[in-house]
Coordinates of C-alpha atoms in Angstrom, one line a residue:
E1 CA 143.0 97.7 73.9
T2 CA 141.7 94.6 72.2
T3 CA 139.9 93.4 69.1
G4 CA 136.8 92.8 71.2
L5 CA 135.5 91.7 74.6
D6 CA 136.0 88.0 74.4
R7 CA 138.7 87.3 76.9
Q8 CA 139.7 84.0 75.2
K9 CA 139.3 84.7 71.5
D10 CA 140.1 88.4 71.1
R11 CA 143.6 89.7 70.8
I12 CA 145.5 92.7 72.3
I13 CA 146.0 95.5 69.7
E14 CA 147.5 98.2 71.9
I15 CA 149.5 98.2 75.1
G16 CA 150.2 101.0 77.5
L17 CA 152.7 100.7 80.4
A18 CA 153.9 103.0 83.1
L19 CA 156.4 102.1 85.8
Y20 CA 155.6 104.2 88.8
S21 CA 157.4 104.8 92.1
T22 CA 155.2 105.4 95.0
G23 CA 158.2 106.6 97.0
Q24 CA 159.2 109.3 94.5
N25 CA 155.6 109.9 93.3
K26 CA 156.7 109.9 89.7
I27 CA 156.6 107.8 86.6
L28 CA 160.1 106.2 86.0
E29 CA 159.4 104.8 82.5
S30 CA 156.4 104.6 80.2
T31 CA 155.6 103.3 76.7
G32 CA 152.7 102.7 74.4
F33 CA 152.5 100.8 71.2
L34 CA 150.3 98.9 68.8
V35 CA 150.3 95.1 68.6
Q36 CA 149.6 92.9 65.6
S37 CA 146.1 91.3 65.9
D38 CA 147.3 87.7 65.3
G39 CA 144.8 87.1 62.5
V40 CA 141.8 88.4 64.4
P41 CA 140.2 91.2 62.5
I42 CA 139.6 94.6 64.1
T43 CA 135.9 95.4 63.6
P44 CA 134.6 98.9 62.6
E45 CA 133.0 99.1 66.0
I46 CA 136.4 98.7 67.7
T47 CA 138.0 101.2 65.3
E48 CA 135.2 103.7 66.1
L49 CA 135.7 103.2 69.8
T50 CA 139.5 103.3 69.9
G51 CA 140.6 104.9 66.7
I52 CA 142.8 101.9 66.0
T53 CA 142.6 100.6 62.4
Q54 CA 143.6 97.3 61.0
A55 CA 146.0 99.0 58.6
A56 CA 147.8 100.8 61.4
V57 CA 148.2 97.6 63.4
N58 CA 149.4 95.7 60.3
K59 CA 152.0 98.3 59.6
F60 CA 153.2 99.5 63.0
G61 CA 152.1 96.7 65.4
Y62 CA 154.7 94.8 67.5
D63 CA 154.8 91.1 67.2
P64 CA 152.5 89.7 70.0
A65 CA 155.4 87.8 71.6
D66 CA 157.7 90.8 71.7
A67 CA 154.8 93.0 73.0
L68 CA 154.1 90.5 75.9
D69 CA 157.8 90.4 76.7
D70 CA 157.7 94.2 77.3
V71 CA 154.7 93.7 79.6
I72 CA 156.7 91.0 81.5
R73 CA 159.7 93.3 81.7
F74 CA 157.7 96.0 83.3
A75 CA 155.8 93.6 85.6
E76 CA 159.0 92.1 86.9
Q77 CA 160.2 95.4 88.2
A78 CA 157.0 96.2 89.9
D79 CA 155.6 95.2 93.3
A80 CA 152.0 95.2 91.9
I81 CA 150.1 95.8 88.7
I82 CA 147.3 98.4 88.8
G83 CA 144.7 99.3 86.2
H84 CA 141.0 100.0 85.6
N85 CA 138.7 96.9 85.5
V86 CA 141.8 94.7 85.3
N87 CA 140.6 91.8 87.3
R88 CA 137.6 91.3 85.1
F89 CA 139.3 92.0 81.7
D90 CA 143.0 92.9 81.4
K91 CA 144.3 90.2 83.7
P92 CA 142.5 87.3 82.0
V93 CA 143.2 88.7 78.6
T94 CA 147.0 88.9 79.4
E95 CA 147.0 85.5 81.0
N96 CA 145.4 83.9 77.9
A97 CA 147.9 85.7 75.7
A98 CA 150.7 84.3 77.8
K99 CA 149.4 80.8 77.5
R100 CA 149.2 81.1 73.7
L101 CA 152.7 82.5 73.5
N102 CA 154.3 80.1 76.0
R103 CA 155.2 82.9 78.4
I104 CA 155.0 83.0 82.2
L105 CA 153.7 86.1 83.8
P106 CA 155.3 87.3 87.1
D107 CA 153.1 86.5 90.1
K108 CA 152.1 89.9 91.2
L109 CA 149.2 91.5 93.1
W110 CA 146.7 93.0 90.7
I111 CA 145.1 96.2 91.9
D112 CA 141.8 97.4 90.4
T113 CA 140.6 101.0 90.5
T114 CA 137.0 99.9 90.2
T115 CA 137.1 98.1 93.5
D116 CA 140.3 99.0 95.5
I117 CA 140.2 102.7 96.1
P118 CA 138.8 103.1 99.7
G119 CA 135.4 104.9 99.7
V120 CA 135.3 105.4 95.9
K121 CA 132.6 103.9 93.7
G122 CA 133.9 102.1 90.7
E123 CA 132.7 103.8 87.4
Q124 CA 134.0 104.3 83.9
L125 CA 137.6 105.6 84.0
I126 CA 136.6 108.9 82.3
T127 CA 133.9 109.5 84.9
M128 CA 136.2 108.7 87.9
C129 CA 138.9 111.0 86.5
A130 CA 136.3 113.9 86.0
K131 CA 135.1 113.4 89.6
H132 CA 138.7 113.8 90.8
G133 CA 139.1 117.0 88.9
F134 CA 141.0 116.1 85.8
V135 CA 140.4 114.9 82.3
N136 CA 141.7 111.7 80.7
P137 CA 143.5 113.3 77.8
N138 CA 142.9 110.6 75.3
Q139 CA 140.4 108.0 76.3
H140 CA 141.1 104.5 74.9
S141 CA 144.7 105.3 74.4
A142 CA 146.3 102.6 76.5
E143 CA 149.3 104.6 77.7
D144 CA 147.2 107.6 78.6
D145 CA 144.7 105.4 80.4
A146 CA 147.6 103.9 82.4
K147 CA 148.8 107.3 83.4
S148 CA 145.3 108.4 84.3
V149 CA 145.0 105.4 86.6
L150 CA 148.2 106.5 88.4
K151 CA 147.0 110.1 88.7
L152 CA 143.6 108.8 90.1
I153 CA 145.3 106.9 93.0
S154 CA 147.9 109.6 93.7
G155 CA 145.7 111.3 96.3
Y156 CA 145.1 108.1 98.3
D157 CA 147.0 106.0 100.8
I158 CA 148.7 103.3 98.7
D159 CA 148.9 101.0 101.7
K160 CA 145.1 101.1 102.1
I161 CA 144.6 100.5 98.4
V162 CA 146.9 97.4 98.6
E163 CA 145.0 96.2 101.7
R164 CA 141.8 96.3 99.7
A165 CA 143.4 94.6 96.7
K166 CA 144.5 91.7 98.9
S167 CA 141.0 91.2 100.2
P168 CA 139.2 88.5 98.2
T169 CA 136.1 89.3 96.2
V170 CA 133.0 87.4 97.3
V171 CA 129.6 87.2 95.8
L172 CA 126.5 87.9 97.9
R173 CA 122.9 87.0 97.2
S174 CA 119.9 88.9 98.5
H175 CA 116.8 86.9 99.5
Q176 CA 114.3 89.7 99.6
P177 CA 110.6 88.9 98.7
N178 CA 110.0 89.6 95.1
T179 CA 108.0 92.8 95.2
T180 CA 108.5 96.1 93.3
N181 CA 109.3 98.0 96.4
N182 CA 111.8 95.4 97.8
N183 CA 113.5 95.1 94.5
K184 CA 114.0 98.9 94.3
I185 CA 115.6 98.8 97.8
V186 CA 118.0 96.1 97.0
R187 CA 118.9 97.7 93.6
K188 CA 119.8 100.9 95.4
L189 CA 122.2 98.9 97.6
G190 CA 124.1 97.7 94.5
F191 CA 122.6 94.3 93.8
I192 CA 122.0 93.2 90.2
W193 CA 119.3 90.9 88.9
N194 CA 120.6 87.9 86.9
G195 CA 117.8 86.4 84.9
E196 CA 119.7 83.2 84.1
A197 CA 120.5 82.3 87.7
K198 CA 117.4 84.0 88.9
I199 CA 119.2 85.8 91.8
W200 CA 119.9 89.3 93.0
W201 CA 123.7 89.4 93.4
R202 CA 126.5 91.7 94.3
A203 CA 130.3 91.2 94.2
T204 CA 132.1 92.9 97.2
K205 CA 135.3 92.7 99.0
E206 CA 135.6 90.2 101.9
M207 CA 136.6 93.1 104.2
D208 CA 133.3 94.9 103.4
V209 CA 130.9 92.1 103.9
E210 CA 130.0 92.7 107.5
E211 CA 129.2 96.4 106.9
L212 CA 127.2 95.6 103.8
V213 CA 125.1 93.0 105.6
K214 CA 124.1 95.5 108.2
K215 CA 122.7 97.8 105.6
V216 CA 120.7 95.2 103.7
P217 CA 117.2 94.8 105.3
F218 CA 116.9 91.3 103.9
D219 CA 118.6 87.9 104.4
V220 CA 121.9 87.7 102.5
S221 CA 124.0 84.6 101.8
R222 CA 127.2 83.9 99.9
V223 CA 126.9 82.5 96.4
G224 CA 128.8 79.2 96.1
K225 CA 131.3 78.2 93.4
E226 CA 128.5 76.5 91.5
I227 CA 127.6 80.0 90.1
P228 CA 131.0 81.7 89.2
L229 CA 131.3 85.4 89.2
E230 CA 132.2 85.4 85.5
L231 CA 128.9 83.8 84.7
L232 CA 126.9 86.4 86.6
Q233 CA 128.9 89.3 85.1
D234 CA 128.6 88.0 81.5
S235 CA 124.9 87.1 81.4

């Protein structure tokens, strides 16, 4: 959990970690703790969302450097790091914290449950858990979220999840004529309109591109690096 959604300026205020063995199908170690907000205030909106107050963080929060050292210790023992929406948020937030604190994160594969579970549509974690027949016991508790992610993937082949995680994300653009009916069709296929770039776009795994192109009844092309994925997602 963080003080806000700015990946550069906001700070981590709660961390949840669970070291999981896929061979034993069990959690070997887990922890969750608050983190001092490094001078960045926790807004009432974040407190309402997470239940985390500035007073609690000030009194019980770990020093940010000590907190990140725990993240590194867990990551060093793991073959991969898995979480929900991690590639868009948790990973860059953690990387930026490491830069500020002069720490080096272990080079690990990051697996994202919003994109890397075969055949499963990425949605909010609470929704995905419910569709898999269980309830996240305490949404926006970092440790409970970590454990829910592990339960979510427990019914799937971890090798296939890893295969998807290793497949690069590419951005596709649809070139359909701009009519109400055509726009409805492309929207149903998961494309999103970006008013700033003035394109219909969709991020997808490299391994899924060929199948997706067959479904889209319009010309599709890859978006170049001149329009980064982060710009499309944030605008």
